mmCIF file of C-alpha atoms (C1' of nucleotides) in Angstrom:
data_model
loop_
_atom_site.group_PDB
_atom_site.id
_atom_site.type_symbol
_atom_site.label_atom_id
_atom_site.label_comp_id
_atom_site.label_asym_id
_atom_site.label_seq_id
_atom_site.Cartn_x
_atom_site.Cartn_y
_atom_site.Cartn_z
ATOM 1 C CA MET A 1 0.000 0.000 0.000
ATOM 2 C CA ASP A 2 1.031 3.523 -0.321
ATOM 3 C CA PRO A 3 2.407 5.471 2.558
ATOM 4 C CA ILE A 4 -0.592 6.549 4.548
ATOM 5 C CA GLY A 5 1.624 8.121 7.211
ATOM 6 C CA PRO A 6 2.560 11.245 5.237
ATOM 7 C CA ARG A 7 -1.006 11.531 3.931
ATOM 8 C CA LEU A 8 -2.343 11.471 7.456
ATOM 9 C CA LYS A 9 0.224 14.014 8.542
ATOM 10 C CA THR A 10 -0.639 16.526 5.827
ATOM 11 C CA LEU A 11 -4.323 15.943 6.515
ATOM 12 C CA ARG A 12 -3.763 16.695 10.179
ATOM 13 C CA SER A 13 -1.779 19.854 9.532
ATOM 14 C CA HIS A 14 -4.390 21.007 7.013
ATOM 15 C CA HIS A 15 -6.850 20.829 9.892
ATOM 16 C CA GLY A 16 -4.534 22.884 12.047
ATOM 17 C CA LEU A 17 -4.187 20.171 14.682
ATOM 18 C CA SER A 18 -1.168 19.003 16.668
ATOM 19 C CA GLN A 19 -0.610 15.317 17.323
ATOM 20 C CA ARG A 20 -1.887 15.710 20.886
ATOM 21 C CA GLN A 21 -4.932 17.763 19.863
ATOM 22 C CA LEU A 22 -5.897 15.113 17.355
ATOM 23 C CA ALA A 23 -5.200 12.454 19.978
ATOM 24 C CA ARG A 24 -7.666 14.059 22.401
ATOM 25 C CA LYS A 25 -10.363 14.505 19.769
ATOM 26 C CA SER A 26 -10.051 10.942 18.531
ATOM 27 C CA GLY A 27 -9.414 9.182 21.829
ATOM 28 C CA VAL A 28 -6.163 7.744 20.481
ATOM 29 C CA SER A 29 -2.812 8.187 22.160
ATOM 30 C CA ASN A 30 -0.443 10.773 20.713
ATOM 31 C CA ALA A 31 2.287 8.151 20.607
ATOM 32 C CA THR A 32 0.236 6.059 18.213
ATOM 33 C CA ILE A 33 -0.314 9.002 15.909
ATOM 34 C CA SER A 34 3.391 9.669 15.816
ATOM 35 C CA LEU A 35 4.124 6.012 15.068
ATOM 36 C CA ILE A 36 1.566 5.889 12.276
ATOM 37 C CA GLU A 37 2.835 9.060 10.641
ATOM 38 C CA HIS A 38 6.313 7.525 10.574
ATOM 39 C CA GLY A 39 5.126 4.167 9.287
ATOM 40 C CA ARG A 40 6.465 2.380 12.366
ATOM 41 C CA THR A 41 3.152 0.587 12.964
ATOM 42 C CA ASP A 42 0.280 -0.898 10.981
ATOM 43 C CA PRO A 43 -2.844 0.667 12.489
ATOM 44 C CA SER A 44 -6.059 -1.282 12.865
ATOM 45 C CA MET A 45 -9.022 -0.172 10.792
ATOM 46 C CA GLY A 46 -11.052 0.730 13.877
ATOM 47 C CA LEU A 47 -8.274 2.925 15.164
ATOM 48 C CA LEU A 48 -7.779 4.624 11.827
ATOM 49 C CA LYS A 49 -11.484 5.259 11.648
ATOM 50 C CA ARG A 50 -11.468 6.993 15.047
ATOM 51 C CA ILE A 51 -8.694 9.258 13.827
ATOM 52 C CA LEU A 52 -10.400 10.100 10.540
ATOM 53 C CA ASP A 53 -13.749 10.636 12.270
ATOM 54 C CA ALA A 54 -12.147 13.265 14.478
ATOM 55 C CA MET A 55 -11.397 15.225 11.305
ATOM 56 C CA GLY A 56 -14.687 14.466 9.601
ATOM 57 C CA VAL A 57 -13.067 12.388 6.862
ATOM 58 C CA SER A 58 -14.589 9.099 5.743
ATOM 59 C CA PHE A 59 -12.732 6.042 4.578
ATOM 60 C CA ALA A 60 -14.150 6.673 1.131
ATOM 61 C CA ASP A 61 -12.708 10.183 1.125
ATOM 62 C CA PHE A 62 -9.380 9.075 2.532
ATOM 63 C CA PHE A 63 -8.843 6.223 0.117
ATOM 64 C CA ALA A 64 -10.677 7.760 -2.811
ATOM 65 C CA ALA A 65 -7.825 9.705 -4.249
ATOM 66 C CA GLU A 66 -4.249 8.667 -4.604
ATOM 67 C CA ASN A 67 -4.244 10.998 -7.573
ATOM 68 C CA ARG A 68 -1.553 13.561 -7.648
ATOM 69 C CA PRO A 69 -2.548 17.095 -8.617
ATOM 70 C CA PRO A 70 -2.191 17.881 -12.310
ATOM 71 C CA GLU A 71 0.741 20.112 -13.093
ATOM 72 C CA LYS A 72 -1.253 22.159 -15.557
ATOM 73 C CA PHE A 73 -4.096 24.211 -14.104
ATOM 74 C CA PHE A 74 -5.030 26.774 -16.741
ATOM 75 C CA PHE A 75 -6.120 26.279 -20.328
ATOM 76 C CA ALA A 76 -6.472 28.984 -22.933
ATOM 77 C CA SER A 77 -9.516 28.778 -25.186
ATOM 78 C CA ASP A 78 -7.487 27.443 -28.096
ATOM 79 C CA GLU A 79 -5.761 24.918 -25.848
ATOM 80 C CA LEU A 80 -8.920 22.937 -25.229
ATOM 81 C CA SER A 81 -8.263 19.644 -27.001
ATOM 82 C CA VAL A 82 -10.750 18.760 -29.707
ATOM 83 C CA ILE A 83 -11.791 15.178 -29.047
ATOM 84 C CA SER A 84 -14.215 14.588 -31.873
ATOM 85 C CA SER A 85 -15.389 16.510 -34.895
ATOM 86 C CA GLY A 86 -18.372 16.091 -37.201
ATOM 87 C CA PRO A 87 -21.936 17.002 -36.257
ATOM 88 C CA ILE A 88 -20.907 16.965 -32.580
ATOM 89 C CA SER A 89 -17.679 18.643 -31.487
ATOM 90 C CA PHE A 90 -16.112 18.197 -28.053
ATOM 91 C CA ARG A 91 -13.523 20.568 -26.652
ATOM 92 C CA GLN A 92 -12.011 19.010 -23.535
ATOM 93 C CA VAL A 93 -10.322 20.786 -20.632
ATOM 94 C CA GLY A 94 -6.998 18.972 -20.209
ATOM 95 C CA SER A 95 -5.440 16.418 -22.554
ATOM 96 C CA ASP A 96 -4.444 13.566 -20.222
ATOM 97 C CA LEU A 97 -7.106 12.824 -17.661
ATOM 98 C CA SER A 98 -5.604 9.565 -16.399
ATOM 99 C CA ASP A 99 -4.995 11.142 -13.003
ATOM 100 C CA SER A 100 -8.217 13.133 -12.994
ATOM 101 C CA GLN A 101 -11.684 12.385 -11.677
ATOM 102 C CA LEU A 102 -13.225 15.139 -13.723
ATOM 103 C CA GLN A 103 -13.899 15.449 -17.442
ATOM 104 C CA LEU A 104 -15.047 18.913 -18.395
ATOM 105 C CA LEU A 105 -16.232 19.528 -21.961
ATOM 106 C CA HIS A 106 -17.417 22.405 -24.095
ATOM 107 C CA GLU A 107 -19.749 20.812 -26.633
ATOM 108 C CA ARG A 108 -21.461 21.958 -29.796
ATOM 109 C CA TYR A 109 -24.289 20.031 -31.490
ATOM 110 C CA GLN A 110 -25.144 20.944 -35.081
ATOM 111 C CA PRO A 111 -28.806 20.714 -36.100
ATOM 112 C CA GLY A 112 -29.779 17.051 -36.365
ATOM 113 C CA ALA A 113 -26.762 15.807 -34.403
ATOM 114 C CA ASP A 114 -27.590 12.630 -32.484
ATOM 115 C CA THR A 115 -25.493 10.469 -30.156
ATOM 116 C CA GLY A 116 -27.792 7.469 -30.467
ATOM 117 C CA ARG A 117 -28.685 5.353 -27.480
ATOM 118 C CA SER A 118 -25.730 4.546 -25.260
ATOM 119 C CA MET A 119 -25.599 2.396 -22.170
ATOM 120 C CA LEU A 120 -22.405 2.827 -20.236
ATOM 121 C CA SER A 121 -21.551 -0.008 -17.878
ATOM 122 C CA HIS A 122 -19.115 1.849 -15.653
ATOM 123 C CA ASP A 123 -20.452 3.687 -12.664
ATOM 124 C CA ALA A 124 -20.180 7.338 -13.572
ATOM 125 C CA GLU A 125 -22.200 10.472 -13.146
ATOM 126 C CA GLU A 126 -22.681 13.265 -15.651
ATOM 127 C CA GLY A 127 -24.341 16.625 -15.946
ATOM 128 C CA GLY A 128 -24.508 19.711 -18.112
ATOM 129 C CA ILE A 129 -25.885 23.193 -18.568
ATOM 130 C CA ILE A 130 -27.305 24.432 -21.870
ATOM 131 C CA LEU A 131 -25.832 27.722 -23.006
ATOM 132 C CA GLN A 132 -27.376 28.188 -26.443
ATOM 133 C CA GLY A 133 -30.009 26.516 -28.624
ATOM 134 C CA ARG A 134 -32.145 23.497 -27.739
ATOM 135 C CA LEU A 135 -31.276 19.880 -26.967
ATOM 136 C CA GLU A 136 -33.476 16.814 -26.565
ATOM 137 C CA VAL A 137 -32.172 14.671 -23.730
ATOM 138 C CA THR A 138 -33.373 11.139 -23.011
ATOM 139 C CA VAL A 139 -32.587 9.452 -19.684
ATOM 140 C CA GLY A 140 -34.118 6.098 -18.817
ATOM 141 C CA ASP A 141 -37.724 6.405 -19.909
ATOM 142 C CA GLN A 142 -37.819 10.192 -19.585
ATOM 143 C CA VAL A 143 -37.453 12.646 -22.474
ATOM 144 C CA ARG A 144 -37.161 16.401 -22.291
ATOM 145 C CA VAL A 145 -36.175 19.277 -24.548
ATOM 146 C CA LEU A 146 -33.836 21.644 -22.734
ATOM 147 C CA SER A 147 -33.065 25.207 -23.779
ATOM 148 C CA ALA A 148 -30.565 27.851 -22.699
ATOM 149 C CA GLY A 149 -30.182 27.939 -18.915
ATOM 150 C CA ASP A 150 -31.652 24.480 -18.363
ATOM 151 C CA ALA A 151 -29.552 21.637 -17.050
ATOM 152 C CA TYR A 152 -29.398 17.890 -16.423
ATOM 153 C CA LEU A 153 -27.734 15.523 -13.963
ATOM 154 C CA PHE A 154 -27.938 11.712 -13.869
ATOM 155 C CA ASN A 155 -26.075 8.448 -13.322
ATOM 156 C CA SER A 156 -24.365 7.186 -16.456
ATOM 157 C CA ARG A 157 -25.509 3.613 -15.857
ATOM 158 C CA LEU A 158 -28.900 4.674 -17.151
ATOM 159 C CA PRO A 159 -29.353 4.519 -20.920
ATOM 160 C CA HIS A 160 -29.267 8.035 -22.364
ATOM 161 C CA ARG A 161 -29.245 9.963 -25.602
ATOM 162 C CA PHE A 162 -28.622 13.496 -26.836
ATOM 163 C CA ARG A 163 -30.209 14.947 -29.949
ATOM 164 C CA ASN A 164 -30.385 18.430 -31.443
ATOM 165 C CA THR A 165 -33.906 18.592 -32.877
ATOM 166 C CA GLY A 166 -33.766 22.334 -33.496
ATOM 167 C CA SER A 167 -32.560 24.368 -36.478
ATOM 168 C CA GLU A 168 -29.670 26.178 -34.801
ATOM 169 C CA ASP A 169 -26.478 24.961 -33.122
ATOM 170 C CA CYS A 170 -26.747 23.899 -29.483
ATOM 171 C CA VAL A 171 -23.850 24.799 -27.177
ATOM 172 C CA LEU A 172 -23.426 23.406 -23.686
ATOM 173 C CA VAL A 173 -20.893 22.721 -20.953
ATOM 174 C CA THR A 174 -20.857 19.144 -19.715
ATOM 175 C CA VAL A 175 -19.021 17.236 -17.045
ATOM 176 C CA CYS A 176 -18.489 13.581 -16.266
ATOM 177 C CA THR A 177 -16.933 11.822 -13.287
ATOM 178 C CA PRO A 178 -14.984 9.716 -13.704
ATOM 179 C CA PRO A 179 -14.017 10.514 -17.325
ATOM 180 C CA SER A 180 -15.893 8.375 -19.834
ATOM 181 C CA PHE A 181 -13.164 8.352 -22.457
ATOM 182 C CA MET B 1 -18.100 3.352 8.557
ATOM 183 C CA ASP B 2 -20.270 0.408 8.383
ATOM 184 C CA PRO B 3 -19.391 -3.075 9.541
ATOM 185 C CA ILE B 4 -16.667 -4.311 7.241
ATOM 186 C CA GLY B 5 -17.211 -7.934 8.287
ATOM 187 C CA PRO B 6 -20.441 -8.596 6.371
ATOM 188 C CA ARG B 7 -19.189 -6.513 3.446
ATOM 189 C CA LEU B 8 -16.049 -8.637 3.249
ATOM 190 C CA LYS B 9 -18.084 -11.825 3.497
ATOM 191 C CA THR B 10 -20.389 -10.919 0.611
ATOM 192 C CA LEU B 11 -17.371 -9.778 -1.391
ATOM 193 C CA ARG B 12 -15.673 -13.125 -0.784
ATOM 194 C CA SER B 13 -18.718 -15.201 -1.747
ATOM 195 C CA HIS B 14 -19.230 -12.959 -4.753
ATOM 196 C CA HIS B 15 -15.767 -14.044 -5.833
ATOM 197 C CA GLY B 16 -16.682 -17.693 -5.269
ATOM 198 C CA LEU B 17 -14.013 -18.248 -2.628
ATOM 199 C CA SER B 18 -14.111 -20.137 0.653
ATOM 200 C CA GLN B 19 -12.445 -18.751 3.761
ATOM 201 C CA ARG B 20 -9.539 -21.129 3.330
ATOM 202 C CA GLN B 21 -9.149 -20.437 -0.403
ATOM 203 C CA LEU B 22 -9.020 -16.735 0.292
ATOM 204 C CA ALA B 23 -6.615 -17.408 3.154
ATOM 205 C CA ARG B 24 -4.182 -19.191 0.854
ATOM 206 C CA LYS B 25 -4.377 -16.505 -1.846
ATOM 207 C CA SER B 26 -3.854 -13.673 0.604
ATOM 208 C CA GLY B 27 -1.362 -15.313 2.935
ATOM 209 C CA VAL B 28 -3.651 -14.696 5.902
ATOM 210 C CA SER B 29 -4.862 -17.439 8.217
ATOM 211 C CA ASN B 30 -8.389 -18.710 7.720
ATOM 212 C CA ALA B 31 -9.086 -18.157 11.396
ATOM 213 C CA THR B 32 -8.442 -14.449 10.995
ATOM 214 C CA ILE B 33 -10.835 -14.221 8.077
ATOM 215 C CA SER B 34 -13.543 -15.905 10.126
ATOM 216 C CA LEU B 35 -12.925 -13.536 13.040
ATOM 217 C CA ILE B 36 -13.052 -10.461 10.811
ATOM 218 C CA GLU B 37 -16.272 -11.537 9.121
ATOM 219 C CA HIS B 38 -17.864 -11.897 12.547
ATOM 220 C CA GLY B 39 -16.503 -8.605 13.842
ATOM 221 C CA ARG B 40 -14.609 -10.383 16.617
ATOM 222 C CA THR B 41 -11.360 -8.620 15.728
ATOM 223 C CA ASP B 42 -10.223 -5.250 14.413
ATOM 224 C CA PRO B 43 -7.932 -5.998 11.456
ATOM 225 C CA SER B 44 -4.913 -3.874 10.694
ATOM 226 C CA MET B 45 -4.755 -1.913 7.468
ATOM 227 C CA GLY B 46 -1.914 -3.970 6.093
ATOM 228 C CA LEU B 47 -3.770 -7.194 6.744
ATOM 229 C CA LEU B 48 -7.020 -5.968 5.214
ATOM 230 C CA LYS B 49 -5.087 -4.783 2.198
ATOM 231 C CA ARG B 50 -3.548 -8.228 1.686
ATOM 232 C CA ILE B 51 -7.041 -9.727 1.737
ATOM 233 C CA LEU B 52 -8.469 -7.163 -0.673
ATOM 234 C CA ASP B 53 -5.452 -7.485 -2.973
ATOM 235 C CA ALA B 54 -6.113 -11.218 -3.272
ATOM 236 C CA MET B 55 -9.464 -10.315 -4.791
ATOM 237 C CA GLY B 56 -8.176 -7.404 -6.851
ATOM 238 C CA VAL B 57 -10.121 -4.837 -4.874
ATOM 239 C CA SER B 58 -8.589 -1.541 -3.821
ATOM 240 C CA PHE B 59 -9.356 0.353 -0.657
ATOM 241 C CA ALA B 60 -11.009 3.004 -2.797
ATOM 242 C CA ASP B 61 -13.271 0.413 -4.370
ATOM 243 C CA PHE B 62 -14.021 -1.252 -1.060
ATOM 244 C CA PHE B 63 -15.008 1.953 0.652
ATOM 245 C CA ALA B 64 -16.549 3.666 -2.328
ATOM 246 C CA ALA B 65 -19.916 4.995 -1.343
ATOM 247 C CA GLU B 66 -22.790 3.344 -3.085
ATOM 248 C CA ASN B 67 -24.580 6.141 -4.867
ATOM 249 C CA ARG B 68 -28.134 5.604 -5.895
ATOM 250 C CA PRO B 69 -29.233 7.400 -9.073
ATOM 251 C CA PRO B 70 -31.063 10.667 -8.427
ATOM 252 C CA GLU B 71 -34.733 10.532 -9.282
ATOM 253 C CA LYS B 72 -34.704 14.001 -10.815
ATOM 254 C CA PHE B 73 -32.713 14.353 -14.045
ATOM 255 C CA PHE B 74 -33.816 17.610 -15.664
ATOM 256 C CA PHE B 75 -33.786 21.103 -14.273
ATOM 257 C CA ALA B 76 -35.432 24.139 -15.836
ATOM 258 C CA SER B 77 -33.419 27.347 -15.799
ATOM 259 C CA ASP B 78 -35.500 28.786 -12.962
ATOM 260 C CA GLU B 79 -35.232 25.550 -11.007
ATOM 261 C CA LEU B 80 -31.495 25.893 -10.458
ATOM 262 C CA SER B 81 -31.209 26.490 -6.712
ATOM 263 C CA VAL B 82 -29.546 29.741 -5.726
ATOM 264 C CA ILE B 83 -26.975 28.825 -3.127
ATOM 265 C CA SER B 84 -25.488 32.208 -2.296
ATOM 266 C CA SER B 85 -26.187 35.761 -3.295
ATOM 267 C CA GLY B 86 -24.163 38.962 -2.997
ATOM 268 C CA PRO B 87 -21.203 39.817 -5.217
ATOM 269 C CA ILE B 88 -20.960 36.142 -6.194
ATOM 270 C CA SER B 89 -24.097 34.179 -7.090
ATOM 271 C CA PHE B 90 -24.228 30.411 -7.456
ATOM 272 C CA ARG B 91 -27.012 28.589 -9.254
ATOM 273 C CA GLN B 92 -26.697 24.872 -8.519
ATOM 274 C CA VAL B 93 -27.980 21.986 -10.609
ATOM 275 C CA GLY B 94 -29.938 19.842 -8.127
ATOM 276 C CA SER B 95 -30.881 20.736 -4.569
ATOM 277 C CA ASP B 96 -29.817 17.690 -2.551
ATOM 278 C CA LEU B 97 -26.432 16.381 -3.614
ATOM 279 C CA SER B 98 -25.946 14.010 -0.671
ATOM 280 C CA ASP B 99 -26.075 11.044 -3.045
ATOM 281 C CA SER B 100 -24.212 12.773 -5.834
ATOM 282 C CA GLN B 101 -20.540 12.897 -6.741
ATOM 283 C CA LEU B 102 -21.021 15.915 -8.940
ATOM 284 C CA GLN B 103 -21.712 19.544 -8.113
ATOM 285 C CA LEU B 104 -22.500 21.599 -11.193
ATOM 286 C CA LEU B 105 -22.816 25.366 -10.837
ATOM 287 C CA HIS B 106 -23.652 28.364 -12.986
ATOM 288 C CA GLU B 107 -21.756 31.237 -11.372
ATOM 289 C CA ARG B 108 -21.724 35.003 -11.771
ATOM 290 C CA TYR B 109 -19.013 37.242 -10.324
ATOM 291 C CA GLN B 110 -19.744 40.950 -10.092
ATOM 292 C CA PRO B 111 -16.811 43.340 -10.627
ATOM 293 C CA GLY B 112 -14.545 43.192 -7.567
ATOM 294 C CA ALA B 113 -16.018 39.950 -6.288
ATOM 295 C CA ASP B 114 -13.393 37.923 -4.409
ATOM 296 C CA THR B 115 -13.578 34.533 -2.693
ATOM 297 C CA GLY B 116 -10.462 35.162 -0.627
ATOM 298 C CA ARG B 117 -7.914 32.434 -0.075
ATOM 299 C CA SER B 118 -9.468 29.122 0.766
ATOM 300 C CA MET B 119 -7.790 25.890 1.727
ATOM 301 C CA LEU B 120 -10.150 22.977 1.595
ATOM 302 C CA SER B 121 -9.122 19.927 3.584
ATOM 303 C CA HIS B 122 -11.226 17.376 1.773
ATOM 304 C CA ASP B 123 -9.830 15.711 -1.276
ATOM 305 C CA ALA B 124 -11.816 17.085 -4.173
ATOM 306 C CA GLU B 125 -11.239 18.193 -7.722
ATOM 307 C CA GLU B 126 -12.752 21.169 -9.462
ATOM 308 C CA GLY B 127 -12.823 22.829 -12.850
ATOM 309 C CA GLY B 128 -14.604 25.468 -14.869
ATOM 310 C CA ILE B 129 -15.026 27.181 -18.201
ATOM 311 C CA ILE B 130 -15.328 30.939 -18.555
ATOM 312 C CA LEU B 131 -18.316 32.054 -20.624
ATOM 313 C CA GLN B 132 -18.214 35.820 -20.283
ATOM 314 C CA GLY B 133 -15.931 38.480 -18.792
ATOM 315 C CA ARG B 134 -12.572 37.940 -17.100
ATOM 316 C CA LEU B 135 -11.573 36.120 -13.910
ATOM 317 C CA GLU B 136 -8.290 36.050 -12.019
ATOM 318 C CA VAL B 137 -7.650 32.530 -10.725
ATOM 319 C CA THR B 138 -4.927 31.636 -8.214
ATOM 320 C CA VAL B 139 -3.896 28.001 -7.669
ATOM 321 C CA GLY B 140 -0.934 27.158 -5.466
ATOM 322 C CA ASP B 141 1.694 29.693 -6.452
ATOM 323 C CA GLN B 142 0.326 30.260 -9.946
ATOM 324 C CA VAL B 143 -1.887 33.175 -10.977
ATOM 325 C CA ARG B 144 -3.650 33.691 -14.272
ATOM 326 C CA VAL B 145 -6.376 35.888 -15.723
ATOM 327 C CA LEU B 146 -8.822 33.830 -17.753
ATOM 328 C CA SER B 147 -11.307 35.182 -20.274
ATOM 329 C CA ALA B 148 -14.201 33.758 -22.261
ATOM 330 C CA GLY B 149 -13.429 30.273 -23.562
ATOM 331 C CA ASP B 150 -10.556 29.675 -21.158
ATOM 332 C CA ALA B 151 -10.765 27.021 -18.468
ATOM 333 C CA TYR B 152 -9.136 25.626 -15.330
ATOM 334 C CA LEU B 153 -8.845 22.255 -13.606
ATOM 335 C CA PHE B 154 -7.079 21.435 -10.323
ATOM 336 C CA ASN B 155 -7.159 19.507 -7.050
ATOM 337 C CA SER B 156 -9.036 21.317 -4.294
ATOM 338 C CA ARG B 157 -6.392 20.461 -1.715
ATOM 339 C CA LEU B 158 -4.305 23.237 -3.209
ATOM 340 C CA PRO B 159 -4.992 26.712 -1.863
ATOM 341 C CA HIS B 160 -6.950 28.707 -4.437
ATOM 342 C CA ARG B 161 -8.772 31.966 -4.993
ATOM 343 C CA PHE B 162 -11.148 33.538 -7.506
ATOM 344 C CA ARG B 163 -11.345 37.258 -8.161
ATOM 345 C CA ASN B 164 -13.099 39.399 -10.762
ATOM 346 C CA THR B 165 -10.588 42.160 -11.445
ATOM 347 C CA GLY B 166 -12.445 43.456 -14.491
ATOM 348 C CA SER B 167 -15.216 46.018 -14.843
ATOM 349 C CA GLU B 168 -17.957 43.726 -16.178
ATOM 350 C CA ASP B 169 -19.672 40.651 -14.751
ATOM 351 C CA CYS B 170 -17.900 37.318 -15.191
ATOM 352 C CA VAL B 171 -20.057 34.279 -15.942
ATOM 353 C CA LEU B 172 -18.790 30.707 -15.828
ATOM 354 C CA VAL B 173 -19.844 27.096 -15.430
ATOM 355 C CA THR B 174 -17.993 25.233 -12.712
ATOM 356 C CA VAL B 175 -17.948 21.698 -11.412
ATOM 357 C CA CYS B 176 -16.647 20.051 -8.266
ATOM 358 C CA THR B 177 -16.325 16.393 -7.319
ATOM 359 C CA PRO B 178 -17.251 15.521 -4.687
ATOM 360 C CA PRO B 179 -19.522 18.475 -3.836
ATOM 361 C CA SER B 180 -17.781 21.061 -1.632
ATOM 362 C CA PHE B 181 -20.925 22.208 0.162
ATOM 363 C "C1'" DA C 1 16.711 34.713 33.821
ATOM 364 C "C1'" DG C 2 13.013 31.259 35.144
ATOM 365 C "C1'" DC C 3 8.559 28.566 35.118
ATOM 366 C "C1'" DA C 4 4.830 26.484 32.634
ATOM 367 C "C1'" DA C 5 2.800 24.588 28.700
ATOM 368 C "C1'" DT C 6 3.379 23.192 24.539
ATOM 369 C "C1'" DT C 7 5.623 20.511 20.552
ATOM 370 C "C1'" DG C 8 7.127 15.548 18.502
ATOM 371 C "C1'" DT C 9 9.644 11.323 19.770
ATOM 372 C "C1'" DT C 10 11.005 7.122 22.173
ATOM 373 C "C1'" DT C 11 10.736 3.046 25.321
ATOM 374 C "C1'" DA C 12 8.750 -0.391 28.593
ATOM 375 C "C1'" DA C 13 4.418 -2.314 29.766
ATOM 376 C "C1'" DT C 14 -0.037 -3.817 28.458
ATOM 377 C "C1'" DT C 15 -3.574 -4.914 25.675
ATOM 378 C "C1'" DT C 16 -5.000 -6.899 21.467
ATOM 379 C "C1'" DA C 17 -4.603 -8.917 17.009
ATOM 380 C "C1'" DA C 18 -2.949 -12.945 14.307
ATOM 381 C "C1'" DT C 19 -1.640 -17.546 14.055
ATOM 382 C "C1'" DA C 20 -1.406 -22.636 14.491
ATOM 383 C "C1'" DA C 21 -3.923 -26.340 15.738
ATOM 384 C "C1'" DA C 22 -7.773 -28.661 17.152
ATOM 385 C "C1'" DC C 23 -12.868 -28.938 16.948
ATOM 386 C "C1'" DG C 24 -17.609 -30.620 15.102
ATOM 387 C "C1'" DA C 25 -20.243 -30.649 10.857
ATOM 388 C "C1'" DT C 26 -20.679 -31.517 6.148
ATOM 389 C "C1'" DT C 27 -19.986 -33.795 1.554
ATOM 390 C "C1'" DC C 28 -18.436 -37.330 -1.573
ATOM 391 C "C1'" DA C 29 -16.395 -41.571 -2.871
ATOM 392 C "C1'" DA C 30 -15.126 -46.248 -2.100
ATOM 393 C "C1'" DT D 1 -20.102 -47.586 6.882
ATOM 394 C "C1'" DT D 2 -15.943 -46.098 6.747
ATOM 395 C "C1'" DG D 3 -12.065 -42.599 5.289
ATOM 396 C "C1'" DA D 4 -10.679 -38.493 3.264
ATOM 397 C "C1'" DA D 5 -11.402 -33.882 2.180
ATOM 398 C "C1'" DT D 6 -13.726 -29.856 2.730
ATOM 399 C "C1'" DC D 7 -16.388 -26.336 5.244
ATOM 400 C "C1'" DG D 8 -16.628 -22.560 9.219
ATOM 401 C "C1'" DT D 9 -15.636 -21.977 14.165
ATOM 402 C "C1'" DT D 10 -13.129 -21.898 18.510
ATOM 403 C "C1'" DT D 11 -9.062 -21.887 21.627
ATOM 404 C "C1'" DA D 12 -4.032 -21.502 23.403
ATOM 405 C "C1'" DT D 13 0.065 -19.433 21.913
ATOM 406 C "C1'" DT D 14 2.712 -16.088 19.600
ATOM 407 C "C1'" DA D 15 3.440 -11.803 17.589
ATOM 408 C "C1'" DA D 16 2.332 -7.032 17.212
ATOM 409 C "C1'" DA D 17 -0.312 -2.953 17.988
ATOM 410 C "C1'" DT D 18 -1.430 0.442 21.513
ATOM 411 C "C1'" DT D 19 -0.708 2.829 25.555
ATOM 412 C "C1'" DA D 20 1.311 5.335 29.515
ATOM 413 C "C1'" DA D 21 5.102 7.669 30.852
ATOM 414 C "C1'" DA D 22 9.361 9.840 30.373
ATOM 415 C "C1'" DC D 23 12.355 12.199 27.087
ATOM 416 C "C1'" DA D 24 14.516 16.560 24.870
ATOM 417 C "C1'" DA D 25 13.263 20.783 22.379
ATOM 418 C "C1'" DT D 26 10.557 24.756 21.624
ATOM 419 C "C1'" DT D 27 7.386 28.652 22.701
ATOM 420 C "C1'" DG D 28 5.398 32.242 25.521
ATOM 421 C "C1'" DC D 29 4.753 34.593 29.691
ATOM 422 C "C1'" DT D 30 6.407 37.002 34.140
#
DNA sequence: AGCAATTGTTTAATTTAATAAACGATTCAA
DNA sequence: TTGAATCGTTTATTAAATTAAACAATTGCT
């Protein structure tokens, strides 16, 4: 496993707590916290949970991300990578999302553009906000035409479809977690 | 967290393994596996990891929160819930995100609006695309002024700040996973 | 200066987890 | 009906985590 000691230490300092303060809040001895942070002991799950609880962090949160921060934070408009062209164009924020949990896209649907029905098996979640034009969105057995300012949010396991039934381009910002491609 | 014993037991049977088979694969005694499944012992992290490794399951997977799909998928423009008003206004897609991994916002910064420095302790990731106006974004020790079409993407653990240094409103779509509030 | 209250670390003692081995209960084959 | 092999559980022993207490170093207050 990866060193949880340093992770715990930075988490503690981010909360502005000393080893002894955290020890009091969690009911764990300060010695144990020191030993864990230095990797000199293999803490039990129950003990680790008491420590994380004291800082309001769940196991899911703590183990969720071993993803290092991306070195590139800002993207000029012309730096957005074009993923696909044709009747539907995607402009993605960031080029390599292998370390990222977030896929942010600027999309444009030409009149008549249609994704077709897609059923994604992986457990993801996606949403979007319409900026311009109209878009017909199908999720499960529900269908709705959204226009500028409207939005959607659903679990990607559900079958879904996007279609521009209007006569003008439809522009929207979408997001997916984790990235779908 | 919830009792890991029953969860581990169902995971094991789902993999078609007996206690002893799993014991051999993981290098852990079968007695220990029985004790864990019955909650009669508090396993150490290293031990639990060996068991999960034998089944190809990561901590993140094991503790990943089971998120049920939201029953509401579509949101009309005037249904976006206004989270905060003042110099910065947030319009959020969805009202209750407790089951969601995705927080999608339509934001408007008035001239001079400033979030101040914020250091979030939870491990999240956030991004956004500028639609209108200009916004000064600070991440770590980097600063950049973004304008329409530009974007950002970073890990929320890093200290960051948003500021509208221009003379007109700045409009953007942002996303955060998991939700920050 | 000094005293008091912190900080993080280390060590001996204690509590607890982890193992090896035995247990009774099944199943299947001879 | 045996015997062998498996299953999950329980117990005595061993190994390791956890603690309490003392350690040296630092900070702030008088």
